[in-house]
Amino acid sequence: MKQTLFSATLDNGVVLVGEELPGLESVAVAFHTPAGAVHDGPERCGLATLSGEMMLRGAGDRSSREVVETLEGAGVQWSQAVSTSHASFAGAMVARQLPAALPIYADMLRRPRLEAAEFANARQMVLQNLAGTEDDPSHRAMSALRQLHYPAPWGMPSEGISTQVEALGVEAVREFVAHNVRPGGTIISIAGRIDWPDFVARAESLFGDWSPGAATAVPTGPRGPRFRHVPHDSQQTHIALAWSAPPYRSDESYEASAALAILGGGTSARLFTEVRERRGLCYSVSAGYQTLRDHAAAVCYSGTSAARAQETLDVMLGEIGRLPGTLTAEELDRVKARAKSGLVMQQESSASRANAIARQWYHLGKVRTLADELARYDSITVDSIEAWLAANPVRDMSVVSLGREPLEVTHAVSA
Amino acid sequence: MQFRHERLANGLDVIAEISPGALSTSVGFFVRTGARDESDSLWGASHFLEHMVFKGTHDLSADEINRRFDWMGAAANAFTSEEDTVYHAAVLPDQQEQAVSLLARMMRPALRDEDFRTEKLVILEEIRMYDDQPPFGADDRCRAAFFGGHPLARSVLGTVDSVTALTVEAMRDYHRRRYAPGNIVLACTGAVDFDALVESARRHCGEWDPLPPPDRAVPPTARPPGGRSTVEAITRPAAALEYAVRMSAGPDGADDDRFPAKVLAVILGDDSGSRLYWSLVDSGDAEHASLHHHDFLDAGLFATQLSCDASDVEAMLARIVDLYVEVGRRGVAAAELEQARNKLAGRVVLAGERPRRRLFGVGLEWARAGRYRSVADDLAIVEGIDLDDVHRVLARWPLHGPSTTVLAGPHAAASL
């Protein structure tokens, strides 16, 4: 498949990456600034999320409401999110709207008003969202799992902690934005129906005179305990497991994610087959690979009635333990087929591609071509996965149960 | 894009929207059956049957079906609603035949006793899973109260009791009646080889017994309880927020006013940039406040969804009703209409680029109305809506009129 990729770096460090997707009418653009939750700081969990919200609430000569109405009036599907590593502002639109949309995003990054008058509402909105996540059992379980698995602050919940958000003031937001929203580490990605030279020229004029600032160091702390039970008044008990995996930039991440796909990636994967299809123990069960820049995880999840949760956990652990030495070529072929068709179908969505190429730049400092990616998948063999599994036995597993009663996990910790 | 249609001798419709340059092919079987076609003793059968379809045929095991989908790299799944049951797979174009033939064979499942017993456990877990999640059943309960004795009152999943009581014999009979070829549409979008599609449909579905398409109960009383608003409550003492669902009447699926109704819902209650957003969400007074229009064959409704601090729920509902009174009195502004039309047009274009998104629009429209609408047709509809259309909707179905509201959360019991 023909693929047209571009990249450029402005003098101040802003990286531009692009992919032309023939046949699309749309274009998607995403601005990822290095103002993620990892920079929240002690006792300020939620500061990045609150700052991201404030950056939307008025920028340049537009009020909060004018920002949204201008974007939506142009038919831009906009979004804003704060992850562990980045604050991201994105939009997907019919290509002719791009010249009108770009300056609004430039204002959000470079000239957010951060007005005191908006602050109370923004903080209240963040607190409302936090309360909403309290009612979502699977979200709570996975959030608790990340806190156990990753060393602080990499596992802290980006949505924040209520008591800490309540104590934040507008000055903290202004300081956070001044330190962390900066050209170095900012990635602007664009995909779809693009005119690359025109885009570079516009980006140069909007961001070229943005003064660089120093990167903020992130001191990495210790990991949490290996097991936590989260009391929750629910009929189901939710089980979340994690153990270490190589980060995406490591070449072995392909073997790791293939092994996890065989364990729990599709409906023919082992967990779905053994836990749901054979035993009817649950509705949802899966395994997958998650990565930050320097840390990654193998993650398994299931939710089931309290009375059947122990059996579900035991079967999951049994399948995890059974994986080394038992992989088959047929299983690997199915994993490769799924990965390949997923990569190709991603080319049908400008927004998916804009995110994918930015993610690759963050992790690798380059965009991998589709051909390279497919070739790397082709090079995975049963032997290469087995070798990786043998060299990286599952240990130090983090276990979260969420529900009315804790589970018995001595077996899990020694798995 | 090109549209093709062919009907097999036994009544099965085969349709395709062909985009020659597309990178993928999406395939779906759309069965005109859902919760509204059940009786009390079959409550939950449509959705349970959707699961059983993946448990195998007389010569294909469940494991074999799962392996084949993964082998062809398919993104395959299914869903059941009040009126439709849809099985779908997105694949690369060279897998079209594999995907069509597998889905076609699945439409004649074995419905084995043992699989039925095991899968019943999975369904019961699914019911508990949703019961543990916001809005804690308030949506199903509100629809039940809104529709009263009408078949649309039935929830798709059923209840623990109704699913427990279901028998495999009753499901086999339901399948025989409802999965008649004249009640099914095979739809394809993306890079489609239409001749091969029809040939494959003949080979795999041509022998299906040409039973007459089943009747669908469309009682004349498809309307909300007249004149009187009701409020019910589900108590969830441990919930962090209070959840509310409020329904009032709207245009049905045969009424052309359903299009301006959707534009009105965007103006008033889209997830961002709408009146509810600026009044309740932007201010941090509510976690969520939105308005959507849903249409069925013979009924339609506006659904307001709210989540907020439990102690604020009455005040927030009152503020929403005030907004509805205000818009009924003063109408909407031209600028609001323009913004909503542009938003919807952007969504139509972006969704139109993905065959797996187009599949649902194309297939459901044919299953419901025997009609095809292209992306350009959809855009023309959006662009043709004017202020008079929106104001007519407000006059015909006043949003502040009789409504059904269900609350769920810590405050629910105390508030009544």
PDB file of C-alpha atoms in Angstrom, chain A residues 13 15 48 101 130-131 137 143 153 207 223 232 242 264 301 305 325 329 340 345 357 370 378:
ATOM      1  CA  GLY A  13      11.384  22.146  18.869  1.00  0.00           C
ATOM      2  CA  VAL A  15       7.428  18.607  15.765  1.00  0.00           C
ATOM      3  CA  ALA A  48      -3.036  18.908  34.494  1.00  0.00           C
ATOM      4  CA  ALA A 101      -9.446  26.056  12.812  1.00  0.00           C
ATOM      5  CA  LEU A 130     -14.485  12.670  39.129  1.00  0.00           C
ATOM      6  CA  ALA A 131     -17.751  11.848  40.869  1.00  0.00           C
ATOM      7  CA  PRO A 137     -16.767   0.076  38.454  1.00  0.00           C
ATOM      8  CA  SER A 143      -7.462   3.173  37.690  1.00  0.00           C
ATOM      9  CA  PRO A 153       3.628   9.447  39.483  1.00  0.00           C
ATOM     10  CA  PHE A 207       4.101  28.544  16.293  1.00  0.00           C
ATOM     11  CA  ARG A 223       5.540   1.361  43.181  1.00  0.00           C
ATOM     12  CA  HIS A 232     -17.737  -1.020  46.037  1.00  0.00           C
ATOM     13  CA  ALA A 242      -1.040  -6.325  35.554  1.00  0.00           C
ATOM     14  CA  GLY A 264      -6.872 -12.395  25.463  1.00  0.00           C
ATOM     15  CA  TYR A 301      -9.610  -7.682  33.169  1.00  0.00           C
ATOM     16  CA  SER A 305     -20.876 -12.053  40.011  1.00  0.00           C
ATOM     17  CA  GLY A 325       5.481 -23.587  25.909  1.00  0.00           C
ATOM     18  CA  ALA A 329       1.281 -21.352  14.828  1.00  0.00           C
ATOM     19  CA  LYS A 340      -2.786  -6.473   9.755  1.00  0.00           C
ATOM     20  CA  MET A 345      -8.561  -0.130   8.321  1.00  0.00           C
ATOM     21  CA  ILE A 357       1.497   8.955  14.005  1.00  0.00           C
ATOM     22  CA  LEU A 370       2.934   0.681   7.421  1.00  0.00           C
ATOM     23  CA  ASP A 378       5.485 -11.000   9.718  1.00  0.00           C
TER      24      ASP A 378
END
